[in-house]
PDB file of C-alpha atoms in Angstrom:
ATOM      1  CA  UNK A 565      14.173  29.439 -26.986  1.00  0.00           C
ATOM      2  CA  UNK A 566      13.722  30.398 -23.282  1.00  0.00           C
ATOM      3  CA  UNK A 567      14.280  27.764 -20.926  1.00  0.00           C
ATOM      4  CA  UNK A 568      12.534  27.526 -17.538  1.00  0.00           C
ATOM      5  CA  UNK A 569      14.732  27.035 -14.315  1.00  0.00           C
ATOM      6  CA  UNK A 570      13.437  23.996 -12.018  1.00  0.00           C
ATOM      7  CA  UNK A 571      15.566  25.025  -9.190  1.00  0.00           C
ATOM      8  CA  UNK A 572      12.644  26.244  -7.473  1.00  0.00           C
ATOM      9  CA  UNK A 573      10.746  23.538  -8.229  1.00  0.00           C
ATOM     10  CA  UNK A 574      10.556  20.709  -5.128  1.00  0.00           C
ATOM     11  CA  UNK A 575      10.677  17.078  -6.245  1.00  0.00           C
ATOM     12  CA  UNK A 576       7.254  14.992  -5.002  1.00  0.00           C
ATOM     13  CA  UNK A 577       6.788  14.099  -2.071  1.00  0.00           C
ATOM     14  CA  UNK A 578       8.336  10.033  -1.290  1.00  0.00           C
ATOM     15  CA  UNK A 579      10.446  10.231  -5.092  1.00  0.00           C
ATOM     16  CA  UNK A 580      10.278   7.798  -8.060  1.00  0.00           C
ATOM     17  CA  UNK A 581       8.843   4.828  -5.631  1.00  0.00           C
ATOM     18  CA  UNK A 582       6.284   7.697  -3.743  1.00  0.00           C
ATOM     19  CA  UNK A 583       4.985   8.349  -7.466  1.00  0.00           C
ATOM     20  CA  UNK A 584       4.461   4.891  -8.547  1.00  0.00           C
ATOM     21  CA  UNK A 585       2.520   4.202  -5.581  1.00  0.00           C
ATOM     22  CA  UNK A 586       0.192   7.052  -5.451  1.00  0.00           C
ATOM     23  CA  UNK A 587      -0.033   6.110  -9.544  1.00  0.00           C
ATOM     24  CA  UNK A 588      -1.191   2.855  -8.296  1.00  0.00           C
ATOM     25  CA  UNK A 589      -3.547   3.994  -5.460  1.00  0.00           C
ATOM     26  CA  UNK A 590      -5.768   6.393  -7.759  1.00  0.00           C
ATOM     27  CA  UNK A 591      -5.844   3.939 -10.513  1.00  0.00           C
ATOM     28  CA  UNK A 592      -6.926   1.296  -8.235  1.00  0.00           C
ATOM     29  CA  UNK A 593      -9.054   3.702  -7.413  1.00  0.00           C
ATOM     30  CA  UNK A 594     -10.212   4.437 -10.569  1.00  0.00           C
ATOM     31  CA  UNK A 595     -11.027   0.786 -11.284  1.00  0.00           C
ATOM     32  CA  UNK A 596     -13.125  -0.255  -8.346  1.00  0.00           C
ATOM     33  CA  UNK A 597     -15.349   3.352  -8.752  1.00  0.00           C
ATOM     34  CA  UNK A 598     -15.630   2.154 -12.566  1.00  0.00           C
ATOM     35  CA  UNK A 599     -16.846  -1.622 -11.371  1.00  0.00           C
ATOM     36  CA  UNK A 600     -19.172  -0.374  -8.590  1.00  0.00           C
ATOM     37  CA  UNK A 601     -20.583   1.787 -11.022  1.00  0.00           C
ATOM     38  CA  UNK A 602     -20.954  -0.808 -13.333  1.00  0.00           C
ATOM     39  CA  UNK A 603     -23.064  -3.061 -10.314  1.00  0.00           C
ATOM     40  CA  UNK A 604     -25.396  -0.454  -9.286  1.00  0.00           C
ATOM     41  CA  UNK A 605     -25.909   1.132 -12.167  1.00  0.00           C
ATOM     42  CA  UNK A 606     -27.380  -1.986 -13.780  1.00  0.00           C
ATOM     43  CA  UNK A 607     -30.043  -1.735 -11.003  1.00  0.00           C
ATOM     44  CA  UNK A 608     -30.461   1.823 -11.632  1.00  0.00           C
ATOM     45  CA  UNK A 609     -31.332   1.466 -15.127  1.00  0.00           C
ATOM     46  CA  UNK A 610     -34.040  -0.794 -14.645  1.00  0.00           C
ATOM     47  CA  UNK A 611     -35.809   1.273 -12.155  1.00  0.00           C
ATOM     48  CA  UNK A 612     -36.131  -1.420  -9.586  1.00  0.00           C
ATOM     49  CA  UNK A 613     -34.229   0.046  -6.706  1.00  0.00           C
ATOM     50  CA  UNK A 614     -34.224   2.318  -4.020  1.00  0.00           C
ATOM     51  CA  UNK A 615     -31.684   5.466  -3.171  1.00  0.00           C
ATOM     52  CA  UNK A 616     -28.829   3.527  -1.627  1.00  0.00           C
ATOM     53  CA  UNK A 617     -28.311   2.573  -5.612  1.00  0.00           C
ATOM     54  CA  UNK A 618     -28.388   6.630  -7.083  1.00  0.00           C
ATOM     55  CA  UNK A 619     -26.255   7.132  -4.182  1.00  0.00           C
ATOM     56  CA  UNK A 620     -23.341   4.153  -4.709  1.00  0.00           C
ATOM     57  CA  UNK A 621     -23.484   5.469  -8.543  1.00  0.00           C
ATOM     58  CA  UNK A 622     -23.145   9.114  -7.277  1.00  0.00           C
ATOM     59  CA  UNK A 623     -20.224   8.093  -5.071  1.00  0.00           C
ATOM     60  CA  UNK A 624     -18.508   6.152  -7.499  1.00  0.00           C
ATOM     61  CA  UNK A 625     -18.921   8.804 -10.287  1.00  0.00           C
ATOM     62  CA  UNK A 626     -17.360  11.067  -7.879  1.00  0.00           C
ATOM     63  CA  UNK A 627     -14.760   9.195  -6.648  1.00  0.00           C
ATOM     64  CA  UNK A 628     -13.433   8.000 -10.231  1.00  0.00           C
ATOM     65  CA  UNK A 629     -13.486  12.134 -11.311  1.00  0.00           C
ATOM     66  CA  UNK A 630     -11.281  12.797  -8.528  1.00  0.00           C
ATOM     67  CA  UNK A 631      -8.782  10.237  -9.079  1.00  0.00           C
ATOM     68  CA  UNK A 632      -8.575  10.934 -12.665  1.00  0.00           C
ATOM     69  CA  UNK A 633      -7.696  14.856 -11.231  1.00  0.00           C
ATOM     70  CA  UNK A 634      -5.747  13.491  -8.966  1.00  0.00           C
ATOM     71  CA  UNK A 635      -3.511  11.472 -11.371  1.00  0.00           C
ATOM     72  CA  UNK A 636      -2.887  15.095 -13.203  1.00  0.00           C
ATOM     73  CA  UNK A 637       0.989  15.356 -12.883  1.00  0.00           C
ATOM     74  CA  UNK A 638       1.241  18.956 -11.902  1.00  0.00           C
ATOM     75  CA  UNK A 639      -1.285  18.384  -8.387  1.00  0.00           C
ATOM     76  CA  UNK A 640      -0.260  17.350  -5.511  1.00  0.00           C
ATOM     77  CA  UNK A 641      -2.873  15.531  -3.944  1.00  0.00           C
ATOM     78  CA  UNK A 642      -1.847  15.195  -0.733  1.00  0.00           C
ATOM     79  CA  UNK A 643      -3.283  18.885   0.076  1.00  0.00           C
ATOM     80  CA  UNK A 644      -7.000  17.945  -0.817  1.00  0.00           C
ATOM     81  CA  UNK A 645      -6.581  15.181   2.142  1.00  0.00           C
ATOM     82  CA  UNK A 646      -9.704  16.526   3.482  1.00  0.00           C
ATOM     83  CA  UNK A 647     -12.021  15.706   0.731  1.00  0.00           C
ATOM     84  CA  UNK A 648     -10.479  12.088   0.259  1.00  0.00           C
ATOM     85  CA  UNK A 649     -11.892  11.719   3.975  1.00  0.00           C
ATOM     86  CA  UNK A 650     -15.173  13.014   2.740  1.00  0.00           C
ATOM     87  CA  UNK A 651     -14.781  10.271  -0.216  1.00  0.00           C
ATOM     88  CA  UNK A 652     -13.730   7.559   2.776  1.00  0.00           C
ATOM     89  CA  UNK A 653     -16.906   8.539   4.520  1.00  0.00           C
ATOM     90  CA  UNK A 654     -19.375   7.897   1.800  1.00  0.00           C
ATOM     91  CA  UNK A 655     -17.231   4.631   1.276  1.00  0.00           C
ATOM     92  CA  UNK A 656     -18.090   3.748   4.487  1.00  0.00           C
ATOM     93  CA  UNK A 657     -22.004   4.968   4.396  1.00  0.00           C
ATOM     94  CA  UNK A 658     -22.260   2.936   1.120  1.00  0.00           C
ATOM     95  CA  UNK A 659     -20.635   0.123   2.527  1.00  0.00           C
ATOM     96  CA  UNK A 660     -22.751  -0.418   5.938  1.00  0.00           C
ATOM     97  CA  UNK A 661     -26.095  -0.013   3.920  1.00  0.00           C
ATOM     98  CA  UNK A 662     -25.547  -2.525   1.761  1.00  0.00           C
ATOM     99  CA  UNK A 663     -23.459  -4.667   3.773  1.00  0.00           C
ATOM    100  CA  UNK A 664     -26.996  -4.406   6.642  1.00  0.00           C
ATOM    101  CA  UNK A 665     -29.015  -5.383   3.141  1.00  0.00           C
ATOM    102  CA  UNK A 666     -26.428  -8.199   1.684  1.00  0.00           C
ATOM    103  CA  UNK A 667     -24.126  -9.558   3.801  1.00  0.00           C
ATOM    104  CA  UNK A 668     -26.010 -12.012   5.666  1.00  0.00           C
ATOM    105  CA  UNK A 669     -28.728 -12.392   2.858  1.00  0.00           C
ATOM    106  CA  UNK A 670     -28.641 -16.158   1.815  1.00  0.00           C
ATOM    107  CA  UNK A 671     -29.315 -16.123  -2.101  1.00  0.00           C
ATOM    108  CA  UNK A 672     -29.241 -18.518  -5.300  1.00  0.00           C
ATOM    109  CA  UNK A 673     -28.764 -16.031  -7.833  1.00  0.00           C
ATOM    110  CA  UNK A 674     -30.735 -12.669  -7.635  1.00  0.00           C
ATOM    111  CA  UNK A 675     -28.519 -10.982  -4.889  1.00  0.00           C
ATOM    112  CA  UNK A 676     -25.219 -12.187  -5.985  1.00  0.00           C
ATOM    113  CA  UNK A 677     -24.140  -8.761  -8.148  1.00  0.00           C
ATOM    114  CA  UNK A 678     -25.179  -6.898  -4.890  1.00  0.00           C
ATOM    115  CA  UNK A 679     -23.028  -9.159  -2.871  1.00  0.00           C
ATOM    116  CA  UNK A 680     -19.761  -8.738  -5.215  1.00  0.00           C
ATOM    117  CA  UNK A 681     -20.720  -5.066  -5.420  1.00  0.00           C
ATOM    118  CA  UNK A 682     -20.663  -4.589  -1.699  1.00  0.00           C
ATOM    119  CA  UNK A 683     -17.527  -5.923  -1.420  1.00  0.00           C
ATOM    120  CA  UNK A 684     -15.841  -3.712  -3.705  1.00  0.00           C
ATOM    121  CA  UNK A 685     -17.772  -0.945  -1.706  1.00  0.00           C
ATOM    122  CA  UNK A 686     -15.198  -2.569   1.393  1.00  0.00           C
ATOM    123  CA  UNK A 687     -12.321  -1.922  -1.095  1.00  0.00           C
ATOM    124  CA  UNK A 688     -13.201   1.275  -2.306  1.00  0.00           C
ATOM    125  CA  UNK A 689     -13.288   2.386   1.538  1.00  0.00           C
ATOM    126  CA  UNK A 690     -10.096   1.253   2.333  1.00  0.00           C
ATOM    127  CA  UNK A 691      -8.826   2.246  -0.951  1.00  0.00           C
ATOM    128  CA  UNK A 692      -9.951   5.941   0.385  1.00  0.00           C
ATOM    129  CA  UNK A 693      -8.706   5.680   3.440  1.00  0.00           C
ATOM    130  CA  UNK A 694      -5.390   5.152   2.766  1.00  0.00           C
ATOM    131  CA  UNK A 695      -5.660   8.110   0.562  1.00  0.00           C
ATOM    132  CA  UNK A 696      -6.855  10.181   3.366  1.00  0.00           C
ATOM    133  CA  UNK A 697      -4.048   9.179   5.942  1.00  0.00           C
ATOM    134  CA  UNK A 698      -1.441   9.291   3.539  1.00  0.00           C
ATOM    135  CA  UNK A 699      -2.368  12.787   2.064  1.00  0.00           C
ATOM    136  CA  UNK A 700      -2.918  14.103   6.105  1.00  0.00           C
ATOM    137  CA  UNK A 701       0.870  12.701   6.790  1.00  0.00           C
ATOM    138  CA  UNK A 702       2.360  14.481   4.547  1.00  0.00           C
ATOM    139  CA  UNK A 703       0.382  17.252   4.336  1.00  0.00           C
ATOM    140  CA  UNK A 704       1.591  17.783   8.142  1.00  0.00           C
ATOM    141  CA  UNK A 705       5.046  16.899   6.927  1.00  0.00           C
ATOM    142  CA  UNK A 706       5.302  19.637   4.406  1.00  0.00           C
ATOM    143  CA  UNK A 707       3.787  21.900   6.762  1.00  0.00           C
ATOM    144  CA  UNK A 708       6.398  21.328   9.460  1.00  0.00           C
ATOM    145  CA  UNK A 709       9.330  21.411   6.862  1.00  0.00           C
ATOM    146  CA  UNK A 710       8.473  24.548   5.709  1.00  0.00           C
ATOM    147  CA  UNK A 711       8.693  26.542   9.462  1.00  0.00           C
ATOM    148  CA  UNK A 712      11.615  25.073  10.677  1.00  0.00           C
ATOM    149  CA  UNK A 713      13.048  28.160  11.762  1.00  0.00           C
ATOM    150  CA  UNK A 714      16.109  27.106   9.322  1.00  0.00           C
ATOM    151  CA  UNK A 715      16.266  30.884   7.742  1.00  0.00           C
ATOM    152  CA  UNK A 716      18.321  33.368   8.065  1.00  0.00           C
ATOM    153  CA  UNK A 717      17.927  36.782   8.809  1.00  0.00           C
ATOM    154  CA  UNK A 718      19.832  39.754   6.556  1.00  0.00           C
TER     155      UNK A 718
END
């Protein structure tokens, strides 16, 4: 049996307590693409609806396949910091078009879904950017470890 050596292998960034909460931020994640799906897609299905809807499905399908990559043990995430801001922006594009269609919309019962769905649209932003600025923090924080000027020269 040949056994591998981990001494060249780095432990992840922020430990146990660093892992459980980047666990917790793409299943969150996860959860609010799978709901916002859900909302929109209903619409979608029935024909009724404009593009705003295709796109909130198309962001939320995207979003939930990149946090299910993301979870992947052997990736660190933090490197791909740049497309979670891609992911924040279309957060935030989904978010102010249906927050200018919904948010000050008085309704009885036919806009409700759209209300609930544009506020998980709010959490799925925020969700992203936290993603975002965390990954670009320590993506900078690797990068300065690693040139340190702490070598030595033979």
């Amino acid at each position: 049996m040949v056994l591998k050596s981990t001494s060249n292998r780095s432990a992840p960034p922020g430990g146990v307590v660093g892992l459980a909460l980047r666990i917790l931020l793409r299943v969150s994640q996860i959860i609010v693409a799978i709901v916002t799906a859900a909302l929109y897609g209903k619409d979608v299905g029935a024909g009724n609806h404009a593009a705003a809807w295709v796109f909130a499905v198309v962001v939320s399908v995207l979003s939930a396949l990149t946090a299910g990559v993301y979870l992947l043990p052997f990736l660190r995430s933090h490197k791909t910091f740049a497309w979670d801001a891609i992911l924040f922006l279309f957060w935030t594009a989904l978010f102010g078009a249906f927050a200018n269609m919904y948010l000050h919309a008085v309704c009885k019962t036919g806009c409700r879904n759209m209300k609930t769905a544009m506020w998980f649209d709010l959490i799925g932003m925020l969700l992203w950017f936290i993603s975002a600025t965390a990954g670009a923090v320590m993506f900078w924080k690797e990068r300065r470890r690693a040139y340190t000027g702490r070598g030595s020269v033979v």
